[in-house]
Short mmCIF file of C-alpha atoms and ligand atoms in Angstrom, two decimals:
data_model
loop_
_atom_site.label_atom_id
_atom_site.label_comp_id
_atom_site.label_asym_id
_atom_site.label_seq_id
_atom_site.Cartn_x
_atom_site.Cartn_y
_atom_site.Cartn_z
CA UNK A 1 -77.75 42.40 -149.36
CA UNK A 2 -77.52 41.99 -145.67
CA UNK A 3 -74.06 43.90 -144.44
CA UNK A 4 -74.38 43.63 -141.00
CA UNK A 5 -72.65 40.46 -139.23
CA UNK A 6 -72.92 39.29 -135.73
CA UNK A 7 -70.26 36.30 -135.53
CA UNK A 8 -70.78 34.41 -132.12
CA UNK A 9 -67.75 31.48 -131.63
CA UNK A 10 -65.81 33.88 -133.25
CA UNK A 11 -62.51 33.30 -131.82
CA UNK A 12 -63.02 29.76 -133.19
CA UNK A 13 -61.90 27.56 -135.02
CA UNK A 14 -64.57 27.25 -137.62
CA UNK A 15 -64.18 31.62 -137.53
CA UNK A 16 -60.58 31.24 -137.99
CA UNK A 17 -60.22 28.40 -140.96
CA UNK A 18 -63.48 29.33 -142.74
CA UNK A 19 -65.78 31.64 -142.21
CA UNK A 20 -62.62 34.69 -142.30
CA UNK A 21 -61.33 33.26 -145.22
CA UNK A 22 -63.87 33.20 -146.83
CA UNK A 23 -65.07 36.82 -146.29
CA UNK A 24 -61.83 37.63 -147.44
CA UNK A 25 -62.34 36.15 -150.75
CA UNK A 26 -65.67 37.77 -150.84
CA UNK A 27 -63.87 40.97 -150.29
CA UNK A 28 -61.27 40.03 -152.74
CA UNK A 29 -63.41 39.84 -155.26
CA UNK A 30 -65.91 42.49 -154.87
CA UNK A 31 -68.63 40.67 -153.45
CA UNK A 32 -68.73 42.37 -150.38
CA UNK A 33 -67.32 46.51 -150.00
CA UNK A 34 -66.27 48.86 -146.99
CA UNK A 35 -70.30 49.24 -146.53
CA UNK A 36 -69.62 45.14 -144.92
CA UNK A 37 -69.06 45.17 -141.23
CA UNK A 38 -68.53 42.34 -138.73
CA UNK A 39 -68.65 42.38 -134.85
CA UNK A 40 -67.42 39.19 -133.77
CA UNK A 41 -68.20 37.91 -129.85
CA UNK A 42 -67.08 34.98 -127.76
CA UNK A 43 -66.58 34.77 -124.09
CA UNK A 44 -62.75 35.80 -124.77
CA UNK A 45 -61.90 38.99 -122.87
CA UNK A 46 -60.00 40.82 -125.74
CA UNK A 47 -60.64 44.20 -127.59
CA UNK A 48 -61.30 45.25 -131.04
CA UNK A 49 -57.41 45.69 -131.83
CA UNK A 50 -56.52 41.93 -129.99
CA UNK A 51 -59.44 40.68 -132.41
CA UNK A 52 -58.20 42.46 -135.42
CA UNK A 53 -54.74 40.96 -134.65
CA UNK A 54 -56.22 37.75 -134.24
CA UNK A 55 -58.27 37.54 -137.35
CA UNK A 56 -55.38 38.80 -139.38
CA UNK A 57 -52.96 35.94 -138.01
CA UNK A 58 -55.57 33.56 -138.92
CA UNK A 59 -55.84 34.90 -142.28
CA UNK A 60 -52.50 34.53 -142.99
CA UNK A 61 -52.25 30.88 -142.05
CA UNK A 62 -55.51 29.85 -143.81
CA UNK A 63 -55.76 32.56 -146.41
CA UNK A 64 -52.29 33.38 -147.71
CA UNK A 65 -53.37 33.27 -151.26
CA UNK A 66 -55.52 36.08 -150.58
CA UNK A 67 -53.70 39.62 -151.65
CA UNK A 68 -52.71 41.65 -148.14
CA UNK A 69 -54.79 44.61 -148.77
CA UNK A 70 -57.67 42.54 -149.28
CA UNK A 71 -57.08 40.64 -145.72
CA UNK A 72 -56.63 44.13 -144.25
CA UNK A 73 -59.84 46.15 -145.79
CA UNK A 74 -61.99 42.39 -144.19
CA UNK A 75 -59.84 43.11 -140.35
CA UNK A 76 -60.40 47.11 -140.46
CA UNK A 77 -64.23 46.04 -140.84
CA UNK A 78 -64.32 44.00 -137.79
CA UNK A 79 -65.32 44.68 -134.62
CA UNK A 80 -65.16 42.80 -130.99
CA UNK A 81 -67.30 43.27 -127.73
CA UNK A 82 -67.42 40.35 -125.55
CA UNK A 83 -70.13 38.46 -124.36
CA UNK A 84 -72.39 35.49 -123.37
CA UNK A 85 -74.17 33.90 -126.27
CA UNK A 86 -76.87 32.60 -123.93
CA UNK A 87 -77.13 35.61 -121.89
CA UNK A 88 -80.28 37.82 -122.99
CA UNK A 89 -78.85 40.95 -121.68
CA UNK A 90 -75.42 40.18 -123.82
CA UNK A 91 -77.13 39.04 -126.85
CA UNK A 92 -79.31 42.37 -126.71
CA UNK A 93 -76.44 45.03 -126.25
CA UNK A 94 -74.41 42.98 -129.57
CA UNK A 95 -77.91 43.48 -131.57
CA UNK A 96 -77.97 47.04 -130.33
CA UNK A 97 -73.88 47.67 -131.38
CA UNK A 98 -74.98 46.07 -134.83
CA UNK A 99 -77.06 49.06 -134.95
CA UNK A 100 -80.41 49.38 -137.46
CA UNK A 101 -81.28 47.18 -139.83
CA UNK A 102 -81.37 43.96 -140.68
CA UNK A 103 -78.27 41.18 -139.51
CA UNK A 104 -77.07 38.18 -140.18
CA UNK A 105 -76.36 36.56 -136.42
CA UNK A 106 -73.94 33.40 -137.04
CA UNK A 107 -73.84 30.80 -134.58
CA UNK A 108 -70.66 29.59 -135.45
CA UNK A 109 -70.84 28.05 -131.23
CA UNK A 110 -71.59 24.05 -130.14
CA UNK A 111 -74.55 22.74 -131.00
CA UNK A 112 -76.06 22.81 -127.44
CA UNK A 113 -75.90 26.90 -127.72
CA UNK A 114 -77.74 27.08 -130.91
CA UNK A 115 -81.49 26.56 -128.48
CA UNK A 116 -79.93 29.28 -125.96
CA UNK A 117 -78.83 31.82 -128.43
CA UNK A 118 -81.39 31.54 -130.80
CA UNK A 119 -83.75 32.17 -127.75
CA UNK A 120 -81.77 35.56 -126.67
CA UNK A 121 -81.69 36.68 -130.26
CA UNK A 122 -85.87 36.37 -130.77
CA UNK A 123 -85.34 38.34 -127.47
CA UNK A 124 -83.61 41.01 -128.91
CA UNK A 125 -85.89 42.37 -131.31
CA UNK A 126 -83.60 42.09 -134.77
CA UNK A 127 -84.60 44.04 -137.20
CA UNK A 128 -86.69 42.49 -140.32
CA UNK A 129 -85.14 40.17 -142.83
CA UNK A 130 -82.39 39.47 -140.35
CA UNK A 131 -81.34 35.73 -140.66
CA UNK A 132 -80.16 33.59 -138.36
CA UNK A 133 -76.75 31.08 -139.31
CA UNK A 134 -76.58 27.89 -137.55
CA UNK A 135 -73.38 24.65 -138.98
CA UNK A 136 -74.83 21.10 -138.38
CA UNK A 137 -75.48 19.50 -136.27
CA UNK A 138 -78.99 20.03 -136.77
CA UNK A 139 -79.66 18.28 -133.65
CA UNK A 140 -78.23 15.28 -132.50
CA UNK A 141 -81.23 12.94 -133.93
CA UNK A 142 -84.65 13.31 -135.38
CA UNK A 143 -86.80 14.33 -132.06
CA UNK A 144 -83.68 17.51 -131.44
CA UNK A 145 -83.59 18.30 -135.21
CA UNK A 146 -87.74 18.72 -135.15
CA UNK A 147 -87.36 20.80 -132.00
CA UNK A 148 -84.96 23.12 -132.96
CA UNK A 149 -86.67 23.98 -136.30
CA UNK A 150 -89.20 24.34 -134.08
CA UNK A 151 -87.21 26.72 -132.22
CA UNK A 152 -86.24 28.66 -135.29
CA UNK A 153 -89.55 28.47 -136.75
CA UNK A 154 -91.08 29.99 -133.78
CA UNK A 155 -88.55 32.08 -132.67
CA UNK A 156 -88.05 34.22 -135.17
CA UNK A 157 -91.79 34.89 -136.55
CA UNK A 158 -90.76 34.03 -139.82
CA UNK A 159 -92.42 31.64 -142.20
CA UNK A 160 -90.32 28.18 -142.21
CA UNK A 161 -86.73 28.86 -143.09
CA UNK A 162 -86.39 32.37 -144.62
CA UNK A 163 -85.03 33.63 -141.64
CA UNK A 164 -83.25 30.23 -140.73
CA UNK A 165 -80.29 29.52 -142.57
CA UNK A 166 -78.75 25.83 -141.96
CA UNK A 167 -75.07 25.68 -143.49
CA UNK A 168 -73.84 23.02 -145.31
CA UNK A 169 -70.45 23.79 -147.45
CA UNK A 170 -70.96 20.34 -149.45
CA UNK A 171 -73.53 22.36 -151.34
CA UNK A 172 -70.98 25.07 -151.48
CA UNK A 173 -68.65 23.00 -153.54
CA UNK A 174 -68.52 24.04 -157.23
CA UNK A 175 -69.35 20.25 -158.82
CA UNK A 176 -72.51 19.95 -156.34
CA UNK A 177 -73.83 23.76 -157.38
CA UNK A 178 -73.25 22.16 -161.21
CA UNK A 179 -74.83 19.28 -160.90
CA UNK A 180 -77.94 21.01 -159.80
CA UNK A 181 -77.63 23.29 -162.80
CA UNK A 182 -77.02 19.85 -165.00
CA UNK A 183 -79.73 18.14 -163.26
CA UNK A 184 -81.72 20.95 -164.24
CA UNK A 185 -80.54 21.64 -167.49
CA UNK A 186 -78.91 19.04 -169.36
CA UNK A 187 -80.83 16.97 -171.72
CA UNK A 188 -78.04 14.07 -171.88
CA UNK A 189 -78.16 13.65 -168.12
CA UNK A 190 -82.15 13.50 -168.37
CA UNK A 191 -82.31 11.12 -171.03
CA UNK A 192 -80.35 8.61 -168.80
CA UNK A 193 -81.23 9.74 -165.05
CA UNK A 194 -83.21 6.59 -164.37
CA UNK A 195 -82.98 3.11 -162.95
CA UNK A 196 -83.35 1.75 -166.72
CA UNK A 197 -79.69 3.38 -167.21
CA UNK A 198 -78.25 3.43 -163.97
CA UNK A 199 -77.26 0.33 -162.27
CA UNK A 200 -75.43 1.84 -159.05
CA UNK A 201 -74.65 5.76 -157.83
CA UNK A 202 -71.53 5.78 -155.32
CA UNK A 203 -71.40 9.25 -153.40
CA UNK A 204 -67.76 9.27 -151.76
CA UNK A 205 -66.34 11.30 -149.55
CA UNK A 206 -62.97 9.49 -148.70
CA UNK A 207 -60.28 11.80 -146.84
CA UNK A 208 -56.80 10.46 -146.51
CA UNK A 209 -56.23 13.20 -143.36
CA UNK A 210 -56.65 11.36 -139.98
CA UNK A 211 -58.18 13.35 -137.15
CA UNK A 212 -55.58 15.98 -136.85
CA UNK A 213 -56.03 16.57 -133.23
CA UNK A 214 -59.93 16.54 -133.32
CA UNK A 215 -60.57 13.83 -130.91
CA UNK A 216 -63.26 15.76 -128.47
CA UNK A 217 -65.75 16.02 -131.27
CA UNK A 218 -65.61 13.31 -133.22
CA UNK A 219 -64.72 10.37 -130.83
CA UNK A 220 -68.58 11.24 -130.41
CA UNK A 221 -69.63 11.65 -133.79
CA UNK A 222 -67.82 8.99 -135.97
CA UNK A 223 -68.41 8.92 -139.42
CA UNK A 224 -71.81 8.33 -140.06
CA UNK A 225 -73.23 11.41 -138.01
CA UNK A 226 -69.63 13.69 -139.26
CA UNK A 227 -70.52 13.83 -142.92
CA UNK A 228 -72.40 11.14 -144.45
CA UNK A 229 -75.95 12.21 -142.24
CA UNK A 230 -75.27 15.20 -143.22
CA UNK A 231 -72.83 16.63 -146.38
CA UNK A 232 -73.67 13.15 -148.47
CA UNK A 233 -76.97 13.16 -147.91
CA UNK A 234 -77.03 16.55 -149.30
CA UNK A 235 -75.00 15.68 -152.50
CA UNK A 236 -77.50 12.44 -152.83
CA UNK A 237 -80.79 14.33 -152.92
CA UNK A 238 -79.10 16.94 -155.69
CA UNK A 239 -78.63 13.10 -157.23
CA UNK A 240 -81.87 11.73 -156.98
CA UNK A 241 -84.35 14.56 -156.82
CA UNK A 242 -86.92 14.48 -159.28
CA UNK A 243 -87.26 17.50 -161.84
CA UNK A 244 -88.75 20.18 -159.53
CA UNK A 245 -91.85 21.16 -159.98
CA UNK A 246 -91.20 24.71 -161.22
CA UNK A 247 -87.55 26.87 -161.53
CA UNK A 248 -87.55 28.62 -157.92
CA UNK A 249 -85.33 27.77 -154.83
CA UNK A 250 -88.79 26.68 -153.00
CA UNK A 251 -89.53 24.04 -155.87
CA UNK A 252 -85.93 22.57 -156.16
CA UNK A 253 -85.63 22.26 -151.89
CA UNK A 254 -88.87 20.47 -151.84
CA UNK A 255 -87.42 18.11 -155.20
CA UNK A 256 -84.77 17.54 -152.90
CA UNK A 257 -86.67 16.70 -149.43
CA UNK A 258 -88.75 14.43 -151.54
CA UNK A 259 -85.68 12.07 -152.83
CA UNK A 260 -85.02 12.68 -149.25
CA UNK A 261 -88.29 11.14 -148.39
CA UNK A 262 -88.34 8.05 -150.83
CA UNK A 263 -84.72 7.19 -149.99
CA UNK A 264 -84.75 3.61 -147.89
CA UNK A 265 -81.97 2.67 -145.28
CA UNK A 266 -81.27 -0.52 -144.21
CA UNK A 267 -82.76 -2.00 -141.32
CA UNK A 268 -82.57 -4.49 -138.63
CA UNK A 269 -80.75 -7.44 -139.66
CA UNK A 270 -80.48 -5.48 -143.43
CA UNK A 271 -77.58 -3.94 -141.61
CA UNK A 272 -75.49 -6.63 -141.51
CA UNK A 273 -75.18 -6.96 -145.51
CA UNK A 274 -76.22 -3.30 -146.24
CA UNK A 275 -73.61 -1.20 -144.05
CA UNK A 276 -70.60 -1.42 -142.97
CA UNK A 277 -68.75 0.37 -139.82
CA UNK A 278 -64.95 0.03 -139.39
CA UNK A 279 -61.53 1.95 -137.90
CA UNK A 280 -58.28 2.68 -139.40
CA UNK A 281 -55.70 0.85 -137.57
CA UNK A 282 -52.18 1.19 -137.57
CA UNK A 283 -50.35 1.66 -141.05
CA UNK A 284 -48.67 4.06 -143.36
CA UNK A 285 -49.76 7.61 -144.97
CA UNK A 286 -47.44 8.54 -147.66
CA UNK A 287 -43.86 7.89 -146.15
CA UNK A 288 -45.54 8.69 -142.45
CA UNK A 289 -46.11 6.18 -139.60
CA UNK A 290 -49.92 7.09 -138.64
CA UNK A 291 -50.77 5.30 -135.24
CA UNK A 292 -54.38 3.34 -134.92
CA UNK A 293 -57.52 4.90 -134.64
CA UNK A 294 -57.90 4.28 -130.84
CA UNK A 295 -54.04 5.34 -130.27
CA UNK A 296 -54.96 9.27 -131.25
CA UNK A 297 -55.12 11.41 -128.29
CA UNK A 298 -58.72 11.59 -127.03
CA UNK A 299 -60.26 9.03 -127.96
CA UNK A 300 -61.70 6.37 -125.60
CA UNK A 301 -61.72 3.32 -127.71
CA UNK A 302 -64.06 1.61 -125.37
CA UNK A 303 -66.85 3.88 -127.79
CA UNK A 304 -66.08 2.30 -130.65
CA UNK A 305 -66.72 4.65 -133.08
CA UNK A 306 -66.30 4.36 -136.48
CA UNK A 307 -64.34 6.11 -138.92
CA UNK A 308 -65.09 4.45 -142.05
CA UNK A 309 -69.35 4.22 -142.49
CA UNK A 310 -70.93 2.91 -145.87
CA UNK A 311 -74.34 2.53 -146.57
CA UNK A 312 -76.17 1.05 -149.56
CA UNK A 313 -79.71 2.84 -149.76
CA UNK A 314 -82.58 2.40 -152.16
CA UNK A 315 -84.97 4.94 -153.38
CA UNK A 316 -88.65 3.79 -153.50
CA UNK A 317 -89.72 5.72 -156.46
CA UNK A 318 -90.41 4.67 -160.42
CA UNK A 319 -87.46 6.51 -161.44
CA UNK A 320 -84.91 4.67 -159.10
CA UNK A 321 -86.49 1.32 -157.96
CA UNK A 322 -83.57 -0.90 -159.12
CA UNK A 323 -80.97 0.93 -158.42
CA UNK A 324 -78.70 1.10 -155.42
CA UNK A 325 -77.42 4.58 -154.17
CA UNK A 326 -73.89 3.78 -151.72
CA UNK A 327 -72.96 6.06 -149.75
CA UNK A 328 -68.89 5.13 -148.72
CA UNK A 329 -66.44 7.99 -146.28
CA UNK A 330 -63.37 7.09 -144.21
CA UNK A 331 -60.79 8.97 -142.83
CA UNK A 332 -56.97 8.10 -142.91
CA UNK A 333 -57.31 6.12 -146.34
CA UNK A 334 -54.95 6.25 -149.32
CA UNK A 335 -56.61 8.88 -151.26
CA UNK A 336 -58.71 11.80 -150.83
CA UNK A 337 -61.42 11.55 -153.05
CA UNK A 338 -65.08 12.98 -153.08
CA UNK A 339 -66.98 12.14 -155.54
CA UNK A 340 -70.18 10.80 -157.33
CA UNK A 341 -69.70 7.91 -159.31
CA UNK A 342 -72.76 6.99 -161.76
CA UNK A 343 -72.56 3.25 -162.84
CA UNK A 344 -74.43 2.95 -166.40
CA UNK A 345 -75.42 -0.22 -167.18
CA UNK A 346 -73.84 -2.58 -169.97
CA UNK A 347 -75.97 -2.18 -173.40
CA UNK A 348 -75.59 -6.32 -173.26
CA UNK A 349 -75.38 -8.42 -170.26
CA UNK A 350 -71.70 -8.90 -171.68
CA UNK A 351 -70.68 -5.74 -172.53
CA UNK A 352 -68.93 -2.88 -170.53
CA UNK A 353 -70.51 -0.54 -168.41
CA UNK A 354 -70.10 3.23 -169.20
CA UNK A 355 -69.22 5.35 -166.22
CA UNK A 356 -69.34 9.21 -165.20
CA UNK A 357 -67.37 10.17 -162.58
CA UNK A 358 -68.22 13.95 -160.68
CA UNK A 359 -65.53 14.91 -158.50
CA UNK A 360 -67.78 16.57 -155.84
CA UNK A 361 -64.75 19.17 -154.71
CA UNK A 362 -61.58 18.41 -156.87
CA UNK A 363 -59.57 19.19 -159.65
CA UNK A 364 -61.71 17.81 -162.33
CA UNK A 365 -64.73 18.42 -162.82
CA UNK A 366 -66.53 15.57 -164.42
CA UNK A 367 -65.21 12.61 -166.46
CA UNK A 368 -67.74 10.69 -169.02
CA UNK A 369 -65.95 7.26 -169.87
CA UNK A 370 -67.90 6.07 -173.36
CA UNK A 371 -67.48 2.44 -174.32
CA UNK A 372 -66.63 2.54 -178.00
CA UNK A 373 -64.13 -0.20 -179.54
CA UNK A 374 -61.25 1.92 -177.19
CA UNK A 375 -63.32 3.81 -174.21
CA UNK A 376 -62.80 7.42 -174.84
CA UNK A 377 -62.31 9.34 -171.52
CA UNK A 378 -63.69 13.05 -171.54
CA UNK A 379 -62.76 15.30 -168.64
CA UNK A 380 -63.72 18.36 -167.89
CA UNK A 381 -61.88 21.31 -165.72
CA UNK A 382 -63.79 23.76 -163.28
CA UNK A 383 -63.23 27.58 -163.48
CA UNK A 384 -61.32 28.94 -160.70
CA UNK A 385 -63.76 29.80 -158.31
CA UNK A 386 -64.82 30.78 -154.78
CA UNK A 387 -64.26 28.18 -151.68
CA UNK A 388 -67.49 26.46 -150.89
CA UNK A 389 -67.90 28.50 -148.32
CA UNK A 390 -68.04 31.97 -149.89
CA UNK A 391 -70.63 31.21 -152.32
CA UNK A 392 -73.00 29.55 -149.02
CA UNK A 393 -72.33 33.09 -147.59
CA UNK A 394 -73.01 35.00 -150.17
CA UNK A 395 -76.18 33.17 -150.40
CA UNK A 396 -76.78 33.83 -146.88
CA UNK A 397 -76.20 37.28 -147.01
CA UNK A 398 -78.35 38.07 -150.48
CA UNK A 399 -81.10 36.73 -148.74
CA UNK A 400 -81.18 33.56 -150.99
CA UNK A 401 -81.86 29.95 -149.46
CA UNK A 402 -80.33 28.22 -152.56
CA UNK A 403 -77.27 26.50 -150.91
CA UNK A 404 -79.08 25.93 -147.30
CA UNK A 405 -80.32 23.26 -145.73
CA UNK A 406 -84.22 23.02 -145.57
CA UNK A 407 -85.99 22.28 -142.54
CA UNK A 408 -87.65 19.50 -144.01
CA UNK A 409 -84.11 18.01 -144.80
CA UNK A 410 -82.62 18.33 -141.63
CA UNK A 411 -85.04 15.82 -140.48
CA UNK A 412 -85.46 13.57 -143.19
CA UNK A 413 -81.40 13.17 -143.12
CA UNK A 414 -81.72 12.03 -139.38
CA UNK A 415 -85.02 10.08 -140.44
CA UNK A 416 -82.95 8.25 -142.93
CA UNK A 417 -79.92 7.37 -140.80
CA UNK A 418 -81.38 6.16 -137.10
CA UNK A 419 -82.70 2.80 -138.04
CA UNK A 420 -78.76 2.49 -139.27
CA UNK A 421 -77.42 3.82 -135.97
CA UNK A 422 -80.02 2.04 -134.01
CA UNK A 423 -78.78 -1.48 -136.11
CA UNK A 424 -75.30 -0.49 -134.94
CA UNK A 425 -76.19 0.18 -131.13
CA UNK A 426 -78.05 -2.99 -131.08
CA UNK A 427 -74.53 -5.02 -132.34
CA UNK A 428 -75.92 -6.11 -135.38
CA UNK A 429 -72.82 -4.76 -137.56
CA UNK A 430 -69.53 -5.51 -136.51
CA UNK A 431 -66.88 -2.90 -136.23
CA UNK A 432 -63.62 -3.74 -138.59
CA UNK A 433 -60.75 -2.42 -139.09
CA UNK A 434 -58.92 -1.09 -141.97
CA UNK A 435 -54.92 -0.26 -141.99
CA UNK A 436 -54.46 3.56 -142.29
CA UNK A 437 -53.35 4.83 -145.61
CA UNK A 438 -55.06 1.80 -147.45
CA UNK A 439 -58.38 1.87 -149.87
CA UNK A 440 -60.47 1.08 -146.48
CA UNK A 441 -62.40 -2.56 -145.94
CA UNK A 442 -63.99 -3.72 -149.24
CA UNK A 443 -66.92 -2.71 -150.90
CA UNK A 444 -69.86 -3.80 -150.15
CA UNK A 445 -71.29 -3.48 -153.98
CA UNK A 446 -69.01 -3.78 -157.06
O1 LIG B 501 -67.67 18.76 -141.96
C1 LIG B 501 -66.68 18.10 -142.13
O2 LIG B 501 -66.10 18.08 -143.37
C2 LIG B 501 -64.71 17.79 -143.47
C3 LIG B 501 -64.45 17.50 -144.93
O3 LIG B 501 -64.79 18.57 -145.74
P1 LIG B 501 -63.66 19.44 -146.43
O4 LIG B 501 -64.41 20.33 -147.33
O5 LIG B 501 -62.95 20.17 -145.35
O6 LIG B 501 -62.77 18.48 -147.14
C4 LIG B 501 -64.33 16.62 -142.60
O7 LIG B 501 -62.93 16.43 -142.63
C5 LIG B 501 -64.75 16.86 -141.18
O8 LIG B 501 -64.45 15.72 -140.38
C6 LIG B 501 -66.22 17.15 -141.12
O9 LIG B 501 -66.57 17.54 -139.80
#
């Protein structure tokens, strides 16, 4: 167990809402002890007892449920000194406070650091087994993501990702982590896990928030590159991997990479019928007023970006030729919802279809819907359990590579998703709109 972290960024906002929580509940619960230390860094001129302050504040707006001596013994363990996360010299004398032995260095900093930093830390001469953190984006298309796992690769001296660690709290999220354990375990879910039972997969990751003041970042992102490049994708290869080839974390990432591989986007003038871009306009949100997308502060709508992206993919292998994997997210719609929704196919062209429905993050679990002469609706309720992101840290820290991102994904997710950007560049997919607080624009399947 690594107990040594260097948090860069970390008077942040991903620090602030996340990654302290989230220590906190490892602390809460055991996971990590007074042994656990944490010198956080950003360009902020402030001192240990201004940082201490600061990461207790935060912890009480984004970690309330936490017990107070819990949030305390995480703030006595931190630790500030200032510096420049692309400046050798800086970088060095944080290593050097860390003091012996190995550390986990967090980039929790804008993408165009990660190169920068990474290249001051190989500098620095960490200690074995430390690991480096690093949030997508992994790049900002396929040619960045190959060079920075280039980077990384090369970097650090370390074979291909066990000193890398790419975050991803979708695989964080207690339904995802069980699905791999039922795609790996269950014989029910085998028996049926094929194209012969499975007309249609929907992976959806609807949020009924709108940007909540988030404008600089994702005015440039939109929806396809926020979360379905990157946390759907993730949730569809735990879908459609094939059973790995033997029971360690190496065989199940390359299972994954491989469904990855086989999956095929739309292309060209595909797009038109096999995607679909749009933006909330104005509407309601509960009993709220919520303003159109191009309205919120920051955004230029000359850019057009969407915030609603769906995506019907198919997956050229035996096991899924036939059936259609759709990926749907939005913003500002009428529910939040994230879930995988498995489509069984009627026994007779006639009958009804059975259904499971995974909730990828919410209150329940998994629901099987079983077509008998009245369908009988079983539902199942998760154990209380760790945010998403405390068991990808814990991960991280234990030296595991379970809930990361492979290398080899990180590219095959941007591999997958250009010819769908490049379709949209080129104007071959209109750009709708949807009112706010509504179901979003219709579906393209079903
Ligand atoms: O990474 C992101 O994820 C959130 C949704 O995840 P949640 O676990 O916070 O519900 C999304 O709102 C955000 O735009 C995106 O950057």
């Amino acid at each position: 167990m690594i107990t040594n972290l260097l948090l860069f960024g970390a008077t942040g906002d991903l620090a602030s809402d996340l990654l302290l929580p989230a220590l906190a509940a490892l602390r809460a619960t055991g996971r990590i002890g007074d042994d656990f230390t944490v010198i956080g860094t950003a360009r902020d001129d402030m001192d240990t007892k201004a940082f201490r302050e600061h990461a207790a504040q935060s912890l009480e707006e984004n970690a309330s449920h936490i017990p107070i001596e819990h949030r305390e013994a995480l703030t006595q363990s931190l630790r500030y000194q200032a510096g420049d996360a692309t400046k050798a010299e800086d970088v060095a004398a944080l290593v050097r406070e860390a003091g012996d032995g190995p550390l986990v260095a967090y980039l929790a900093l804008p993408p165009a650091l990660f190169i920068p930093c990474i290249t001051a830390l190989a500098a620095a001469d960490l200690s074995a087994g430390s690991r480096v953190a690093l949030e997508k984006p992994f790049g900002e298309d396929l040619d960045s993501a190959v060079e920075l796992n280039r980077v990384l690769a090369g970097l650090l001296g370390s074979a291909d990702d066990e000193a890398a660690y790419r975050i991803d709290h979708a695989l964080g999220m207690s339904t995802v982590r069980n699905l791999l354990d039922l795609r790996l375990n269950d014989p029910f879910l085998a028996a049926i896990w094929d194209a012969q039972h499975i007309e249609r997969v929907d992976v959806l990751w609807e949020e009924d928030d709108p940007l909540e003041g988030r404008a600089g970042y994702y005015d440039s992102a939109g929806a396809l590159k926020d979360v379905v490049q990157n946390h759907m994708l993730r949730v569809l290869a735990v879908v459609a991997m094939e059973p790995p080839a033997g029971p360690g974390e190496q065989e199940v990432k390359e299972a994954k990479v491989d469904a990855l591989r086989a999956a095929r986007a739309p292309q060209g003038d595909d797009a038109a019928s096999r995607t679909r871009r749009a933006r909330w306009a104005a509407g309601r949100l509960g009993d709220a007023d919520v303003p159109a997308y191009v309205d919120e502060e920051g955004v230029d709508p000359s850019r057009e970006t969407e915030t609603f992206a769906e995506v019907v993919l198919e997956i050229d292998t035996p096991r899924w030729r036939g059936t259609s994997f759709v990926l749907r997210a939005g913003k500002a719609l009428r529910v939040r919802r994230k879930e995988v929704v498995v489509h069984l196919r009627p026994l007779r062209p006639d009958g009804p279809p059975g259904r499971l429905d995974i909730g990828i993050d919410g209150p329940t679990d998994i629901t099987l819907t079983l077509q008998g002469s009245e369908p009988i609706i079983l539902t199942g309720t998760p154990p209380a359990s760790l945010p998403p992101y405390a068991h990808v840290l814990l991960d991280l820290l234990q030296g595991g590579s379970a809930l990361a991102v492979s290398s080899g994904g990180a590219e095959e997710s941007w591999r997958l998703m250009e010819p769908v950007l490049a379709a949209w560049s080129e104007g071959r997919v209109p750009l709708v709109e949807y009112p706010a607080g509504s179901d979003g624009p219709p579906r393209l399947l079903g």
